[in-house]
Coordinates of C-alpha atoms and ligand atoms in Angstrom, one line a residue:
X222 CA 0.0 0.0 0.0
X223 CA 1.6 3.7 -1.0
X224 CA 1.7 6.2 1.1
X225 CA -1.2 8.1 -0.8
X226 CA -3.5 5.3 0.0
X227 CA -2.9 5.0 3.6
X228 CA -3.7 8.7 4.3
X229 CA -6.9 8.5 2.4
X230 CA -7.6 5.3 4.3
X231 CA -7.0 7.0 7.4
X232 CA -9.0 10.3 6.4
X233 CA -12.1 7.5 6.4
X234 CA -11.4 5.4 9.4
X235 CA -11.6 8.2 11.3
X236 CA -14.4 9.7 9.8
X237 CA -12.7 12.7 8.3
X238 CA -13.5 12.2 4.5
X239 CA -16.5 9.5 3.7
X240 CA -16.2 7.3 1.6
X241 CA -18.9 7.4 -1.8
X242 CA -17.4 4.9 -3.4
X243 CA -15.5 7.2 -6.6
X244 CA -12.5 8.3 -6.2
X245 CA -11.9 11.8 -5.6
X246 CA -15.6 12.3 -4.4
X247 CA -16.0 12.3 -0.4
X248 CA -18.3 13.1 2.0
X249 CA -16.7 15.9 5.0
X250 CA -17.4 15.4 8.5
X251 CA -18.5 18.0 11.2
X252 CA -14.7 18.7 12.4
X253 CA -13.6 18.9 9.1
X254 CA -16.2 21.0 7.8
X255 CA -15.1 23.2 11.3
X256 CA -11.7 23.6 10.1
X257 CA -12.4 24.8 6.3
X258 CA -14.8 27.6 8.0
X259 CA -11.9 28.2 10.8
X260 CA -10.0 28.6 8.0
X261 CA -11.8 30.7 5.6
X262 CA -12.0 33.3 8.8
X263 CA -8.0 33.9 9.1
X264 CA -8.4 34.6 5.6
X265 CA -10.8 37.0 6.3
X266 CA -8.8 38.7 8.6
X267 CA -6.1 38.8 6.2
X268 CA -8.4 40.0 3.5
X269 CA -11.4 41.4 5.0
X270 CA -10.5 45.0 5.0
X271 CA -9.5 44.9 1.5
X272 CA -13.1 46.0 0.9
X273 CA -13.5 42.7 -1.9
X274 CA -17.0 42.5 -3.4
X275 CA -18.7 39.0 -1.8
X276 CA -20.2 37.2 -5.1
X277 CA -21.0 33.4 -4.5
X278 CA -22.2 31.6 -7.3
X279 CA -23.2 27.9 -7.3
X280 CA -21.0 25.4 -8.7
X281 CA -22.7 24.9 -12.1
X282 CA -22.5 27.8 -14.7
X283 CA -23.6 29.3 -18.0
X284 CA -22.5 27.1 -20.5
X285 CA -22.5 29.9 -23.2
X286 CA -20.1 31.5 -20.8
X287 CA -17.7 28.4 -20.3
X288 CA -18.1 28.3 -23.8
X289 CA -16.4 31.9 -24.3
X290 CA -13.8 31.5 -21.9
X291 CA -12.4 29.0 -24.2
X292 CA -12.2 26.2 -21.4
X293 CA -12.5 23.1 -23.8
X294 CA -9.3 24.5 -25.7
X295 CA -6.8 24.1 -22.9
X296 CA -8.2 21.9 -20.3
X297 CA -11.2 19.5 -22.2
X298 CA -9.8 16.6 -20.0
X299 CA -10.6 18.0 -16.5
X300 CA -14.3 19.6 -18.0
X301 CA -17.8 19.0 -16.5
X302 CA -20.9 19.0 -18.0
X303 CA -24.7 18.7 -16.9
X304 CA -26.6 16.4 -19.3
X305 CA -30.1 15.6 -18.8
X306 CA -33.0 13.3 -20.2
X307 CA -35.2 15.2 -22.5
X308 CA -36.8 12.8 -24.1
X309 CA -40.6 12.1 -24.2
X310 CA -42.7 8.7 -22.8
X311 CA -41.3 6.4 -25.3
X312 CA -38.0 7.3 -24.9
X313 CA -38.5 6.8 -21.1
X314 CA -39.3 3.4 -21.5
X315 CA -36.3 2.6 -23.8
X316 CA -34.4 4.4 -20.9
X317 CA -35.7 2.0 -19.0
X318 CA -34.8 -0.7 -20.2
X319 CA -31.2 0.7 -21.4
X320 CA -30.7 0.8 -17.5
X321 CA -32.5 -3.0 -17.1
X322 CA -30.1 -5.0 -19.4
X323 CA -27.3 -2.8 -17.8
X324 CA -26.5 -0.7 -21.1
X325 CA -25.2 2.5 -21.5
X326 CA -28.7 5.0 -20.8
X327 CA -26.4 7.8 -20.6
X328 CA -26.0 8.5 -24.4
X329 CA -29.0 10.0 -24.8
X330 CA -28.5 12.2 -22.1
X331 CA -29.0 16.2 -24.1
X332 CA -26.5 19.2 -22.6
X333 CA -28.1 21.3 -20.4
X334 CA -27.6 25.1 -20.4
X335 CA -25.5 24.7 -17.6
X336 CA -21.8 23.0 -16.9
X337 CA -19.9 22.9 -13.8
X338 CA -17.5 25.5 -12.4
X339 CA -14.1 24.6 -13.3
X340 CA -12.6 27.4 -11.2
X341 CA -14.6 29.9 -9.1
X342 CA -13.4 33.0 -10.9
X343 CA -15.2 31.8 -13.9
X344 CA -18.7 32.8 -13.8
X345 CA -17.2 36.1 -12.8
X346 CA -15.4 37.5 -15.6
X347 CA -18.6 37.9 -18.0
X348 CA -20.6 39.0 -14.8
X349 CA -18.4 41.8 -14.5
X350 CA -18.3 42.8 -18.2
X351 CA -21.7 43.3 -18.3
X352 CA -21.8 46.2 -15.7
X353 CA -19.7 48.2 -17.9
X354 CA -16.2 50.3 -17.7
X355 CA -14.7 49.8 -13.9
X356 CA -13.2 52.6 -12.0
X357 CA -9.7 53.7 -12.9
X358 CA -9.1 52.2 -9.0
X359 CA -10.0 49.2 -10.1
X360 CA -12.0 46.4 -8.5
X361 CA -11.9 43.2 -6.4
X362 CA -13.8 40.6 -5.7
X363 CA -14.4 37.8 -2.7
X364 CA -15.7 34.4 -4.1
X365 CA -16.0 30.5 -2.9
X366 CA -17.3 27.7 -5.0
X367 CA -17.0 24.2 -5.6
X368 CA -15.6 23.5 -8.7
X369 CA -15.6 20.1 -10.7
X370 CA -12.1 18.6 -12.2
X371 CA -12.3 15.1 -13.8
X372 CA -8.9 14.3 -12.3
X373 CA -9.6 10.9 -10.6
X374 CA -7.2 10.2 -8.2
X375 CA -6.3 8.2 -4.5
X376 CA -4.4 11.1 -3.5
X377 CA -7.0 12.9 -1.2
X378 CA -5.5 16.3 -2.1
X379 CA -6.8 15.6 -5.8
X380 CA -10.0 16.0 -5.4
X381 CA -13.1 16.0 -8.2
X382 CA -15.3 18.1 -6.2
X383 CA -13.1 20.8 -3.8
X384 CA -14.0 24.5 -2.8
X385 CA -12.0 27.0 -4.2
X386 CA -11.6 30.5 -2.3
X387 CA -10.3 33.2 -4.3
X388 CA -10.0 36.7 -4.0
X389 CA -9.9 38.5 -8.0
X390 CA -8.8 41.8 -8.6
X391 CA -9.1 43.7 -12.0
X392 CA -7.7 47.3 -12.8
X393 CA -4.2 48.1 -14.7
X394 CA -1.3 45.9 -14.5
X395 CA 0.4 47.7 -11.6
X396 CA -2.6 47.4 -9.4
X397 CA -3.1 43.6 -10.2
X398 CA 0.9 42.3 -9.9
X399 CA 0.7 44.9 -6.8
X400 CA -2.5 42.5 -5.3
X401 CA -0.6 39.3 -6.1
X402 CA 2.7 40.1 -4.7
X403 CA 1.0 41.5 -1.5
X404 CA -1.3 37.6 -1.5
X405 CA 1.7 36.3 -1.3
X406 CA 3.5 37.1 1.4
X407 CA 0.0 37.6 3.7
X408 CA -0.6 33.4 2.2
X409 CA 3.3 32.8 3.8
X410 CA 2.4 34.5 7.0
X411 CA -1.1 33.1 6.9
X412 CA 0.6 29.7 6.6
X413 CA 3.4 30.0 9.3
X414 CA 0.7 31.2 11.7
X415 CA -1.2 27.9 11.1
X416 CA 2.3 26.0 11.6
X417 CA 3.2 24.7 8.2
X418 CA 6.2 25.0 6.7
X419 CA 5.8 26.2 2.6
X420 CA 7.6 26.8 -0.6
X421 CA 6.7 29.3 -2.8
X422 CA 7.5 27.8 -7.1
X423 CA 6.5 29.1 -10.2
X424 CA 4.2 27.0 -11.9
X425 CA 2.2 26.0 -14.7
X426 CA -1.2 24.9 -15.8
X427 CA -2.0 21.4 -17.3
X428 CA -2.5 22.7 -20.9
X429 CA -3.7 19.5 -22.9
X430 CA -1.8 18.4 -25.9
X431 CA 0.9 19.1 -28.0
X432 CA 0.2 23.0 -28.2
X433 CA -0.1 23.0 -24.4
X434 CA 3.2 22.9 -23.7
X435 CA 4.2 25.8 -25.4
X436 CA 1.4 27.4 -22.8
X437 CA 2.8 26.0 -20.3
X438 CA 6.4 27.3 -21.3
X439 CA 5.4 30.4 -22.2
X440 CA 3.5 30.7 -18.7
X441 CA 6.2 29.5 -16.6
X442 CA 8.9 31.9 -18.3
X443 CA 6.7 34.9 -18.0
X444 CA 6.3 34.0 -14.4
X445 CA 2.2 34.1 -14.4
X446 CA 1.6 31.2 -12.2
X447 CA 3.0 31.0 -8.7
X448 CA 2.0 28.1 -6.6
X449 CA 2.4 27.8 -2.6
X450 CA 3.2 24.1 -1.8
X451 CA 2.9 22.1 1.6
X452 CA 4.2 18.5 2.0
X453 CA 0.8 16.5 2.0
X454 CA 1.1 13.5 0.5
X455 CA 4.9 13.4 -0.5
X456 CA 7.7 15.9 0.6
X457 CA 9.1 15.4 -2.6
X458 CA 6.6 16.5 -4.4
X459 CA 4.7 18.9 -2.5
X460 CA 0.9 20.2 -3.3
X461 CA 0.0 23.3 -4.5
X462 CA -2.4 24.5 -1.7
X463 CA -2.6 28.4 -3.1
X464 CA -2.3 29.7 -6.9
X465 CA -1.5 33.5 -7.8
X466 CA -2.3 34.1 -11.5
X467 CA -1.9 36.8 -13.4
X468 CA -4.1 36.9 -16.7
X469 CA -2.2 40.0 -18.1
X470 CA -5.2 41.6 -20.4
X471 CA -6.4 38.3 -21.7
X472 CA -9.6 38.0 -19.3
X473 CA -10.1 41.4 -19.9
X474 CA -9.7 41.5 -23.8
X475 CA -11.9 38.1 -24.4
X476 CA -14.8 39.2 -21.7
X477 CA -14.3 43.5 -22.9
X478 CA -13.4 44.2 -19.4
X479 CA -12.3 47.9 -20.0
X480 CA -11.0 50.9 -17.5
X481 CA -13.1 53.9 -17.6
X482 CA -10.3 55.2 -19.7
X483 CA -11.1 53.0 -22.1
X484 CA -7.9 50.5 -22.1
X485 CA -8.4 47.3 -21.5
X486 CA -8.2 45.6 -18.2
X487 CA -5.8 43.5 -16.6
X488 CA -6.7 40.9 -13.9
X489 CA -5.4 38.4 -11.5
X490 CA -6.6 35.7 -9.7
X491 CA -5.4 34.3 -5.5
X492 CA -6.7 31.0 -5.3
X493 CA -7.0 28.7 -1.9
X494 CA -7.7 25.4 -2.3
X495 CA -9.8 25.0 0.9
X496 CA -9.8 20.9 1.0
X497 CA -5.8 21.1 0.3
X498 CA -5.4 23.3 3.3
X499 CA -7.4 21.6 5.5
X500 CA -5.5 18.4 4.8
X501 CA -2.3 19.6 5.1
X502 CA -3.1 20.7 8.8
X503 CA -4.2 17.2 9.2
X504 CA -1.2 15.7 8.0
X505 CA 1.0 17.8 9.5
X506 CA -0.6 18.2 13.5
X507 CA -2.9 15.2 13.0
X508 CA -6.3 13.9 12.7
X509 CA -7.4 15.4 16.4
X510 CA -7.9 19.0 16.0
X511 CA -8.5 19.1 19.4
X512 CA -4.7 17.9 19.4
X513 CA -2.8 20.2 17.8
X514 CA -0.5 22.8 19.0
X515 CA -2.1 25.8 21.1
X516 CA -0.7 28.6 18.7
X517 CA -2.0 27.2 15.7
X518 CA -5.6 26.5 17.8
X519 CA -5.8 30.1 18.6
X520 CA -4.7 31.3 15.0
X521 CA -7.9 29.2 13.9
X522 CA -10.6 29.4 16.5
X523 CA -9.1 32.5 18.9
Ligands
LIG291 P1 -2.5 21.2 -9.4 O1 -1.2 21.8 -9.9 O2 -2.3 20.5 -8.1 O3 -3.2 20.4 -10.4 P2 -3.8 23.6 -10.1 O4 -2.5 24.4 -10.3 O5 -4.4 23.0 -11.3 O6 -3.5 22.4 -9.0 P3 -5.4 25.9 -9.7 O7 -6.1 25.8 -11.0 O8 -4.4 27.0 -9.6 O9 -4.8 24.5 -9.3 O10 -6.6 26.0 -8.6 C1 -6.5 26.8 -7.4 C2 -6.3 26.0 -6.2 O11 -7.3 25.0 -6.1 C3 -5.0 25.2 -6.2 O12 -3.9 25.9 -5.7 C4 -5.4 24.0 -5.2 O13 -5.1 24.4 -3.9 C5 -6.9 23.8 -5.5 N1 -7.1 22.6 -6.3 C6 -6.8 22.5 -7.6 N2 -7.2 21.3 -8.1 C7 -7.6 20.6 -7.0 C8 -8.1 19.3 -6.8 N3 -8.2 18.4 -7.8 N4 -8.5 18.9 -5.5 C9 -8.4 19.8 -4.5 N5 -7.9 21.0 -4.6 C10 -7.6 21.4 -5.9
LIG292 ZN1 -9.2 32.3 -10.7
LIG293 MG1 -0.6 23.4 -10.7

């Protein structure tokens, strides 16, 4: 048995994580349900007078949207859609009996309007746009969402279903790289107040394909992708439990987000990956919160 697996297993023997049967898709006990909420407070403490705009969206959203933000061209691997029957009586019964003789009933299934969020800054971006010019201060915004990735996995911190946090900030590029540095070194100290030790490494998206690597190459050497990391599963290879991304004016020329002076936007992203975190203080002061050290209790509860 790997490592991986014996985390996991111990994430549902005691209770933390249940079990549903598909990988990647778990049910969250009371005290660690307690610890994502103890969490989202120190951040915002850290945030909260930033004066962010609260938006919460659900975790499905406007297909036409996904559709626009050009989703399918970079990661069609980790998408999720909402299919549905549409059909009328007769085609119930031929459901039916699809399902009966243990065939696949799912190929009849129609797209819906609606497909799940892939990261919560997505439904935002369009949302936005559609209020017109922003302030030549700029604008920022709170949000939290589940988001869907079809990246099966035993590794607990790879979720298919996880709540992202994320704070987004749009306005020129000063203002935006300004709001990611200053994420960064509030996510170190947030961090070493909760008693885990981090790195801080630029990174990369999984672009799909061939033509993804140059994205991936070009990201990493124009330094838009930082990730913080925390041993979770492996030392070696430590997950990425934060992301700061800057967008440059790509959100903002694709969605005609625009500065009341008329140029076109730039935007950035800070995301926390709200299952991650929660883990890694599992992992690292173990599975009884009522356990760990006083200094990181107090950072979290008071
Ligand atoms: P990774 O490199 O591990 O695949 P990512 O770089 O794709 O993660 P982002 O797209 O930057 O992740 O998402 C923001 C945050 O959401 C990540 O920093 C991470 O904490 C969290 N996250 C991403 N994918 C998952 C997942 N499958 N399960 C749980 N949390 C995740
Ligand atoms: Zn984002
Ligand atoms: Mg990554």
């Amino acid at each position: 048995m790997d490592i991986q697996t014996s985390f996991l297993d111990r994430l549902f023997e005691s209770g933390l994580l249940i079990d549903t049967g598909v990988d990647g898709l778990y049910g969250r006990s009371a005290q660690f349900e307690d610890v994502i909420a103890a969490f989202e407070r120190l951040i915002d403490r850290f945030g909260g007078a930033d004066g962010a705009e609260v938006i919460r969206f659900p975790s499905g959203m406007n297909r036409a949207f996904f559709e626009t933000s050009g989703y399918m061209k970079s990661f069609p691997q980790l998408a999720g859609t909402v299919h549905s029957f549409c059909g009328n009586e007769l085609d119930h019964m031929s459901l039916l009996k699809c399902m009966e003789v243990g065939e696949d009933w799912t190929k009849d299934q129609e797209a819906t309007d609606i497909v799940l969020t892939p990261a919560a800054c997505y439904p935002l971006y369009p949302t936005v746009a559609k209020r017109g010019p922003l302030p030549e201060s700029g604008a920022l915004f709170d949000l939290q969402s589940y988001c869907f990735r079809h990246e099966s996995s035993k590794d607990p911190a790879r979720q298919q279903l996880f709540r992202m946090r994320e704070y987004v900030c749009m306005g020129t590029a000063k203002h935006v790289t300004d709001f990611r540095q200053s994420w960064m070194s509030r996510g170190v100290e947030m961090m070493t107040a909760v008693g885990l030790e981090i790195t801080i490494d630029v990174a990369n998206d999984p672009f799909f394909g061939r033509a993804g690597k140059m994205l991936a190459n070009n990201q990493r050497d124009q330094k838009l992708k930082f990730e913080l990391l925390i041993p979770i599963t492996s030392s070696a290879k430590p997950t990425a439990c934060m992301s700061f991304n800057y967008h440059q004016d790509a959100f903002g020329a694709k969605w005609g987000l625009n500065l009341e002076d008329g140029s076109v936007a730039h935007t950035a992203c800070v995301g926390f990956g709200l299952e991650r975190i929660a883990l890694a203080l599992l992992h690292h002061h173990g599975l009884n919160t009522v356990a760990w050290p006083e200094s990181v209790r107090k950072a979290l509860w008071g």
